[in-house]
PDB file of C-alpha atoms in Angstrom:
ATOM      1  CA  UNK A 270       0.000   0.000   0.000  1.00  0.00           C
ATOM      2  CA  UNK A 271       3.288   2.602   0.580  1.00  0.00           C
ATOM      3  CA  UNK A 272       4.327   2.143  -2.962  1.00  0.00           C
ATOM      4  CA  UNK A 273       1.251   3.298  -4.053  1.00  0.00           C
ATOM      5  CA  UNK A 274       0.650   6.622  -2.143  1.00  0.00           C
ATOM      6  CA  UNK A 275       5.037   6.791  -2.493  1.00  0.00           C
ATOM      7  CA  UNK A 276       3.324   7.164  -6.836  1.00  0.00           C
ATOM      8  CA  UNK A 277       0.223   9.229  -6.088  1.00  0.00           C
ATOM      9  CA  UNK A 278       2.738  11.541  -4.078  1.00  0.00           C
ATOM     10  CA  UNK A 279       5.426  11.124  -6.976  1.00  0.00           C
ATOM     11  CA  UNK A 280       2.930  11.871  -9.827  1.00  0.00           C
ATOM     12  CA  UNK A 281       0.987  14.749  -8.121  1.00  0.00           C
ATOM     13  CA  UNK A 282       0.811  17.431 -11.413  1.00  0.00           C
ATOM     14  CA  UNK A 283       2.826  20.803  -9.297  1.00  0.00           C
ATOM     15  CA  UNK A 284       2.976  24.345 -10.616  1.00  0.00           C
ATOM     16  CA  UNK A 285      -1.006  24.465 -11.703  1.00  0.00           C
ATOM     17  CA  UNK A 286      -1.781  28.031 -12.947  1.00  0.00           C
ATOM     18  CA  UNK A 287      -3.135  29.833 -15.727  1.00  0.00           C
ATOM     19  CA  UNK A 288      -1.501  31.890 -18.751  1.00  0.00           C
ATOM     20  CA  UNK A 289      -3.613  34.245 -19.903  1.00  0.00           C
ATOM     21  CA  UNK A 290      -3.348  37.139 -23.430  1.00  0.00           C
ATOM     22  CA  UNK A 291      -6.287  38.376 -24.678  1.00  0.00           C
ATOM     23  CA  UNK A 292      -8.926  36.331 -22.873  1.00  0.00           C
ATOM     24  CA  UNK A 293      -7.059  33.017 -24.753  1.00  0.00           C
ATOM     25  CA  UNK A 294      -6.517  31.785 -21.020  1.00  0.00           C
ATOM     26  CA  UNK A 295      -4.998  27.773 -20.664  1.00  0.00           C
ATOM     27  CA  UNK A 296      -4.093  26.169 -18.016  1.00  0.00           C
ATOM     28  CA  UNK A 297      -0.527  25.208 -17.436  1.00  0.00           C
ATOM     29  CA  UNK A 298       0.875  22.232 -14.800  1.00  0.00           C
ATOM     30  CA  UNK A 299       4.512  20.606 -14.791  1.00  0.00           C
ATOM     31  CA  UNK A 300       4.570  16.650 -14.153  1.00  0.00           C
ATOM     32  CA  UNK A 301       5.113  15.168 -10.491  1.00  0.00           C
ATOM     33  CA  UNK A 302       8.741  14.548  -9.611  1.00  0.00           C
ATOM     34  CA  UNK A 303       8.488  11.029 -10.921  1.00  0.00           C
ATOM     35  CA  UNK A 304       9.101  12.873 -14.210  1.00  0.00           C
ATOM     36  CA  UNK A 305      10.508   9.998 -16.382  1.00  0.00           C
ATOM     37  CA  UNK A 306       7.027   8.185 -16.423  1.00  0.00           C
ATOM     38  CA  UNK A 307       6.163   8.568 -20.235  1.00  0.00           C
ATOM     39  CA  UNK A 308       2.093   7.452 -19.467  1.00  0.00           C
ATOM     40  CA  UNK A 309       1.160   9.987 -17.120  1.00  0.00           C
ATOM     41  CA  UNK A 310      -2.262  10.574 -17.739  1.00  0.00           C
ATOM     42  CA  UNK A 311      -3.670  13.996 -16.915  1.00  0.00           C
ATOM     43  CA  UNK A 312      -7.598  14.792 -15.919  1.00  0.00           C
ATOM     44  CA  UNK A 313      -8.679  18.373 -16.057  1.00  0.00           C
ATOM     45  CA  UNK A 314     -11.907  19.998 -14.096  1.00  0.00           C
ATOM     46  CA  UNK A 315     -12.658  24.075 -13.634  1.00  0.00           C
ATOM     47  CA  UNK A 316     -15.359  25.542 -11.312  1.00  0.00           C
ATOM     48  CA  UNK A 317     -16.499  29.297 -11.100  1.00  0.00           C
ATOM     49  CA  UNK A 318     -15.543  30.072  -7.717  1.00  0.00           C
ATOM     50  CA  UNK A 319     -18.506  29.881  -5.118  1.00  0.00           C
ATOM     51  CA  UNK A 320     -20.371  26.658  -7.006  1.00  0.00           C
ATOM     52  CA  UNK A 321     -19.898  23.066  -5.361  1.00  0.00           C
ATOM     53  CA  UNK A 322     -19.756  20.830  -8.217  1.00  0.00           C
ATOM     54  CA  UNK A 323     -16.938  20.950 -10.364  1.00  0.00           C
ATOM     55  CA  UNK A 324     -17.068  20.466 -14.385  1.00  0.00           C
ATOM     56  CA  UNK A 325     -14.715  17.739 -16.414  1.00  0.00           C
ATOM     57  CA  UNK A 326     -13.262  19.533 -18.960  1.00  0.00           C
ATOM     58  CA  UNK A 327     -14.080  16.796 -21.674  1.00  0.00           C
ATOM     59  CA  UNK A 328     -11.142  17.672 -24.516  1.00  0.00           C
ATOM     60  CA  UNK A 329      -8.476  17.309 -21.176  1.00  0.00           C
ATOM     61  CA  UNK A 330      -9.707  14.599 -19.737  1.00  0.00           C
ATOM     62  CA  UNK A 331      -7.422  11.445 -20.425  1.00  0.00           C
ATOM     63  CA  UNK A 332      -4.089  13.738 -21.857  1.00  0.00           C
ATOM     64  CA  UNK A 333      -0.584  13.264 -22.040  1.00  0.00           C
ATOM     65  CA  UNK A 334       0.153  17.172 -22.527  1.00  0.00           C
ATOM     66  CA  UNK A 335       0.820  19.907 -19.988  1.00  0.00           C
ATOM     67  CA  UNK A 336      -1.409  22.416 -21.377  1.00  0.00           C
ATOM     68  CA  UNK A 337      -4.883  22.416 -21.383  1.00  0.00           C
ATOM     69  CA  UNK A 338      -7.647  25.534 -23.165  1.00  0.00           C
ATOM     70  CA  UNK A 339     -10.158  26.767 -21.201  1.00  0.00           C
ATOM     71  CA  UNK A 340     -10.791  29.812 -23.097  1.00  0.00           C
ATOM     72  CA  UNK A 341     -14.418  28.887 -23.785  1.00  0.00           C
ATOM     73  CA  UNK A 342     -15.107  27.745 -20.314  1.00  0.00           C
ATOM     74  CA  UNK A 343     -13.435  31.247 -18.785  1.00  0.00           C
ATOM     75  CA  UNK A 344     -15.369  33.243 -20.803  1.00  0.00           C
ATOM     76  CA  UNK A 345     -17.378  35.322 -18.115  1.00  0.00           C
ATOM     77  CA  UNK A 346     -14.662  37.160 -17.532  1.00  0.00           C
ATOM     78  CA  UNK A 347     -15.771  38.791 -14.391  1.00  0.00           C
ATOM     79  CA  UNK A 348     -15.907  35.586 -13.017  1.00  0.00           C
ATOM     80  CA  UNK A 349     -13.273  33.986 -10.470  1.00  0.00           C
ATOM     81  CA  UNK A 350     -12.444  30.648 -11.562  1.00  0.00           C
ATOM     82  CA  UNK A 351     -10.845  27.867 -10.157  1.00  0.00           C
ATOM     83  CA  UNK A 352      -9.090  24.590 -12.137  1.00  0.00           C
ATOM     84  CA  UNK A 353      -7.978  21.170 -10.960  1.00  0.00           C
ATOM     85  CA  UNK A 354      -5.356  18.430 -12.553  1.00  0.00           C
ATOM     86  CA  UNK A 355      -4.873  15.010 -11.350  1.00  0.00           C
ATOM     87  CA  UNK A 356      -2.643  12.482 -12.692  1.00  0.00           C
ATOM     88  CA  UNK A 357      -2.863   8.796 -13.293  1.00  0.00           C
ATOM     89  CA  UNK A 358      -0.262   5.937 -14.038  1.00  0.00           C
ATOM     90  CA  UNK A 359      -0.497   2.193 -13.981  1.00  0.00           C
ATOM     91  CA  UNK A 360      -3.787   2.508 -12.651  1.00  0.00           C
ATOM     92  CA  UNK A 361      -2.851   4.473  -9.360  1.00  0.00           C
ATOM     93  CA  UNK A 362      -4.181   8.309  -9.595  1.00  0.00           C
ATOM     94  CA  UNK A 363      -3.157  11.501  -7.500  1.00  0.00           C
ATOM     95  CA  UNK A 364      -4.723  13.673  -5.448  1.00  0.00           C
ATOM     96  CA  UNK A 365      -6.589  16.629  -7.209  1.00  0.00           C
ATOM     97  CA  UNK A 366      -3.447  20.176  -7.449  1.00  0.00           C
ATOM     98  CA  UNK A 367      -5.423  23.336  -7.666  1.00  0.00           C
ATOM     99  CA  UNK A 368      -4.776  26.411  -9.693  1.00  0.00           C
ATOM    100  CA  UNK A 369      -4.790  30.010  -7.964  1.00  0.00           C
ATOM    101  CA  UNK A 370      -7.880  31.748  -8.346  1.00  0.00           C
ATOM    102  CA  UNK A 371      -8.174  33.239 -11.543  1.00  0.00           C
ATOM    103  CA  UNK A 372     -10.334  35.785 -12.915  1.00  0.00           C
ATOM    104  CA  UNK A 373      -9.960  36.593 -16.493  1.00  0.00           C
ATOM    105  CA  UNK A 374     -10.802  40.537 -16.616  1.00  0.00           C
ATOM    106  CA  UNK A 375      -7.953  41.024 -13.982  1.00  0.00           C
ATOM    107  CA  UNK A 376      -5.321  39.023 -14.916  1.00  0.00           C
ATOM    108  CA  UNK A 377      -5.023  38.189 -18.482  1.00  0.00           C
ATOM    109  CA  UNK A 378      -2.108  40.222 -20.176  1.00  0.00           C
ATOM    110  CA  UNK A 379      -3.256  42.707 -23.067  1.00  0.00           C
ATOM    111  CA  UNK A 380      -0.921  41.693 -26.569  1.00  0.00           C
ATOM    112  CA  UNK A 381       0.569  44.945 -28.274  1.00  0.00           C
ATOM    113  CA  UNK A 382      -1.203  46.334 -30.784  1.00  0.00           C
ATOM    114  CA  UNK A 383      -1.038  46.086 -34.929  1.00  0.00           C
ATOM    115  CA  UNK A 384       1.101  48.653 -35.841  1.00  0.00           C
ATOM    116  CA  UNK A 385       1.706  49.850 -39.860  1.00  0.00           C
ATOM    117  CA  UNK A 386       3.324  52.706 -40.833  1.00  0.00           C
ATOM    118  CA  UNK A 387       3.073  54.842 -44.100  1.00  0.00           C
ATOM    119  CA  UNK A 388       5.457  57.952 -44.805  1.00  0.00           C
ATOM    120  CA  UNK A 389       4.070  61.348 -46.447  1.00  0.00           C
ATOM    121  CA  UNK A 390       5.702  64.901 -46.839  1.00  0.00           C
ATOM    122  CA  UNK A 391       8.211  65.114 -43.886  1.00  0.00           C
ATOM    123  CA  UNK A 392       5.771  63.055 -41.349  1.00  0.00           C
ATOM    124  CA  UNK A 393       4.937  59.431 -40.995  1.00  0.00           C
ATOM    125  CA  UNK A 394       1.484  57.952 -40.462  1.00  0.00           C
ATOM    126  CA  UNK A 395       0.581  55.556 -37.685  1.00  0.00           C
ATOM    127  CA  UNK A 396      -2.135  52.921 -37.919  1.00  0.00           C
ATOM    128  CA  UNK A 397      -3.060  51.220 -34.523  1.00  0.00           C
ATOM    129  CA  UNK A 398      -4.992  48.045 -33.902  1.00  0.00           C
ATOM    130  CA  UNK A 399      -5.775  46.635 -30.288  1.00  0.00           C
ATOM    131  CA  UNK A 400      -5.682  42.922 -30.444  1.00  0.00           C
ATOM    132  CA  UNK A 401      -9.058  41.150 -30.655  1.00  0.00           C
ATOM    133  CA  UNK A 402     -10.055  38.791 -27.866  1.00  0.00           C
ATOM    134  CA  UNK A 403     -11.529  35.082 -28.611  1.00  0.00           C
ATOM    135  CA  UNK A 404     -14.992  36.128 -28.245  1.00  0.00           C
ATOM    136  CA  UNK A 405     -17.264  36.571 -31.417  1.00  0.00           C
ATOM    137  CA  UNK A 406     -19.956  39.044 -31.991  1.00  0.00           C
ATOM    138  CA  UNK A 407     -23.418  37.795 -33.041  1.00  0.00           C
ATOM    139  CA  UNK A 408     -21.951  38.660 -37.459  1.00  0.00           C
ATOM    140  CA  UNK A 409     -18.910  35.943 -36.279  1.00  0.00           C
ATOM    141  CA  UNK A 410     -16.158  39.289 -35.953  1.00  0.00           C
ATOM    142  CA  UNK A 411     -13.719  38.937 -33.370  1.00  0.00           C
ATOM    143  CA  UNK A 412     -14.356  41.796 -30.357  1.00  0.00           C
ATOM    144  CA  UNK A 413     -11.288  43.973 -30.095  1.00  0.00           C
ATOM    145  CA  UNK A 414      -9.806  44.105 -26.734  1.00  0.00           C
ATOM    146  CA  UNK A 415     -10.982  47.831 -26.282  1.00  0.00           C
ATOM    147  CA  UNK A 416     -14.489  46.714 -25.858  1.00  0.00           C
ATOM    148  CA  UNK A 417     -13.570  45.747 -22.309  1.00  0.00           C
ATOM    149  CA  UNK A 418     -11.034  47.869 -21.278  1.00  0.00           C
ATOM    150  CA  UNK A 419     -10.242  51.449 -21.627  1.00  0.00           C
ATOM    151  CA  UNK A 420      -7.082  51.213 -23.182  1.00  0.00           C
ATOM    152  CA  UNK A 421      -4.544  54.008 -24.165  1.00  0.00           C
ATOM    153  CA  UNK A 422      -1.715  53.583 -27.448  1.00  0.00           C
ATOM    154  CA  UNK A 423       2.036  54.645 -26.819  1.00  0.00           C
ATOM    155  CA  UNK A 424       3.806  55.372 -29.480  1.00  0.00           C
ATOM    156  CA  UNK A 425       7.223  55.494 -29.835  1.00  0.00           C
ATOM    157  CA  UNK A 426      10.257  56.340 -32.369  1.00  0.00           C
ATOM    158  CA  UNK A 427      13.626  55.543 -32.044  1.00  0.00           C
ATOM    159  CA  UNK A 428      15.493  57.386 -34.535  1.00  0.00           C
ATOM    160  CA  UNK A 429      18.351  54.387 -35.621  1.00  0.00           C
ATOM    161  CA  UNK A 430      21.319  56.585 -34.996  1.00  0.00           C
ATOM    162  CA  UNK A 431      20.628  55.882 -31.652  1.00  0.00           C
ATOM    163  CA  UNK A 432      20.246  52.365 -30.043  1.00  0.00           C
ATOM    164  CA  UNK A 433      17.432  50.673 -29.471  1.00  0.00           C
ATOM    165  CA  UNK A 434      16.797  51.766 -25.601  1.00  0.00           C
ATOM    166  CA  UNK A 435      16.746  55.026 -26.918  1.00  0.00           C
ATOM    167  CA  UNK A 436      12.714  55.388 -26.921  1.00  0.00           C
ATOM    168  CA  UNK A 437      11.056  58.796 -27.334  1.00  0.00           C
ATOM    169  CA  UNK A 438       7.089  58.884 -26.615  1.00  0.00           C
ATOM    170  CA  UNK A 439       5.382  60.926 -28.832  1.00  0.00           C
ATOM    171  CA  UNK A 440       1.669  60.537 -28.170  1.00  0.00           C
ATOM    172  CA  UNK A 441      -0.198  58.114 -25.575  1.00  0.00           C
ATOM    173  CA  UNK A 442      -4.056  58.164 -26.191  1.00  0.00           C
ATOM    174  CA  UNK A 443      -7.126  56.626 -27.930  1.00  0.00           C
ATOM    175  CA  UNK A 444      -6.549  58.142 -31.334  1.00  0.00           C
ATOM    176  CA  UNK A 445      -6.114  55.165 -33.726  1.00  0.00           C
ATOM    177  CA  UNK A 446      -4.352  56.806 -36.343  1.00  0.00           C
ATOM    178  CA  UNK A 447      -1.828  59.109 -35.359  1.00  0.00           C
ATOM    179  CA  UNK A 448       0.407  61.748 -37.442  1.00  0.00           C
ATOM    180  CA  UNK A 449       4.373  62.304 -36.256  1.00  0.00           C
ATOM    181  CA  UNK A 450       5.366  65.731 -38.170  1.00  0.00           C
ATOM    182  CA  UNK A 451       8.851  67.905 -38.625  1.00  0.00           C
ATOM    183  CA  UNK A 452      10.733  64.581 -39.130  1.00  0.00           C
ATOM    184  CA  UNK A 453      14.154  65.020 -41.214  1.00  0.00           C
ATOM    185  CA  UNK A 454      14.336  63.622 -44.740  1.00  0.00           C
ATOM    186  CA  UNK A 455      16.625  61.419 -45.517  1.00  0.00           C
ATOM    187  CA  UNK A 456      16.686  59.579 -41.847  1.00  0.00           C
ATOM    188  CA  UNK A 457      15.382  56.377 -41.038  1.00  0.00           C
ATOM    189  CA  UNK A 458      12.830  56.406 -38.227  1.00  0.00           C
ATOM    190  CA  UNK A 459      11.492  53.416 -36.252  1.00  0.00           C
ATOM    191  CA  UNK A 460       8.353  53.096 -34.473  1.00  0.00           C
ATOM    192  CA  UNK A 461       7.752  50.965 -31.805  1.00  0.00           C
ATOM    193  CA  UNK A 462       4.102  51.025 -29.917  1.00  0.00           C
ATOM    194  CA  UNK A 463       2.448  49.333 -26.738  1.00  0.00           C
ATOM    195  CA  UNK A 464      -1.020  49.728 -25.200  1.00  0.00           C
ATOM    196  CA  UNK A 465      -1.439  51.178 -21.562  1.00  0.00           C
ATOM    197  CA  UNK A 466      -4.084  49.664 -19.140  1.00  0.00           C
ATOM    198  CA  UNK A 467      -4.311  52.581 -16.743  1.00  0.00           C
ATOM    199  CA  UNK A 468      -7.277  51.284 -14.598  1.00  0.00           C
ATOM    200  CA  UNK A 469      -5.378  47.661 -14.021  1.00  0.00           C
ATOM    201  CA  UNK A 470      -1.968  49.487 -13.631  1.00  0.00           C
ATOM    202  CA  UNK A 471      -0.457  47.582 -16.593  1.00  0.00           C
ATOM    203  CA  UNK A 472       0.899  47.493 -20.117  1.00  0.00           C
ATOM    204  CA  UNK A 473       1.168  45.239 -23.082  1.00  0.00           C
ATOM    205  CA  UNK A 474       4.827  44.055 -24.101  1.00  0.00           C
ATOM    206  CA  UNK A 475       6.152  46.593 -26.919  1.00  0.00           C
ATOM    207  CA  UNK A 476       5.118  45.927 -30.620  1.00  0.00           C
ATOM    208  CA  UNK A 477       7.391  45.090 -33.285  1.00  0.00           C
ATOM    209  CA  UNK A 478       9.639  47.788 -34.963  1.00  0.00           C
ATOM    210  CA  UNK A 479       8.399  49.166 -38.560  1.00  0.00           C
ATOM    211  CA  UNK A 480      10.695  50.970 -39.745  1.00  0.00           C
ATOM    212  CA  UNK A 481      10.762  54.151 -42.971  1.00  0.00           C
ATOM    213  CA  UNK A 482      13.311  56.188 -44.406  1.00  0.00           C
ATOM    214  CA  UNK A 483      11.579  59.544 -45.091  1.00  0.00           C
TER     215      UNK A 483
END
């Protein structure tokens, strides 16, 4: 009977949390320390906090990954959710490991935003997109991420003389397409952008560089 709570102990999924960018939330878990077993099976259930009964999550029920998507079961994002894994091998299975608590709206990280750039007499153009959550309107469209949040665009140029550190904000706001005037001709100017959450205290990771020679 030791040698099989010594495996339940040994197989016990550790680390159980969620990742989380633009409401595409999955649930993450590393293996037990027994981590050479190759037929770990892994059983998946989520619960809004507050109910008693807790839901199988069908599509992770039975797996050999690590990963599990609960996007579509998260998607009351107001909601605080909880998630469960358990493992099984050779017919022995672990107690449940539970995830933090987890609500969507608060914790999932907003991506940068789309940025394209197009050059016109001595100024350059800015076109910003906020990323577009999972979530569909009634047509089928995806629902940008400013529907839920008041978000704000930062946008930056680093002129290429300079490194790449050397950021200088030009605007922050709503505007979506922005205008960057009394630019030199001749000189190649990079803009970077990110999006500001002020409410949640956060910000997106920075978007790639596009870059124009004027």
């Amino acid at each position: 009977v030791m040698e099989n709570q010594d495996l339940q102990d040994s197989i016990k999924p550790q680390k159980v949390e969620f990742h989380s960018l633009n409401f595409n939330s999955t649930l993450h878990w590393q293996p037990g320390w027994a981590r050479e077993a190759k037929d770990t099976l892994y059983f998946v259930q989520y619960k809004v906090y507050g109910q008693s009964t807790w839901q199988n999550k069908h599509d992770c029920w039975g797996i050999q990954s690590h990963v599990c998507d609960l996007t579509h079961e998260t998607s009351d994002i107001q909601e605080p959710y909880y998630a469960r894994v358990k493992a099984s091998l050779a017919g022995v299975y672990s107690n449940w490991s539970l995830s933090y608590r987890f609500t969507p709206w608060r914790e999932t990280m907003i991506g940068p935003p789309m940025v394209t750039v197009v050059h016109s007499n001595k100024s350059i153009i800015v076109k910003l997109q906020a990323p577009r959550s999972p979530y569909k309107r009634k047509r089928g469209s995806e629902i940008p991420m400013t529907y839920y949040y008041d978000l704000l665009y930062q946008v930056f140029v680093i002129n290429n003389l300079l490194d790449e550190q050397h950021r200088v904000l030009v605007y922050e706001g709503k505007d979506k397409f922005i205008r960057i005037k009394d630019l030199r001709p001749g000189v190649s100017y990079c803009i970077m952008a990110k999006i500001s959450v002020p409410m949640l205290d956060r910000s997106s990771a920075y978007s790639s560089r596009q870059c124009t020679i004027l």
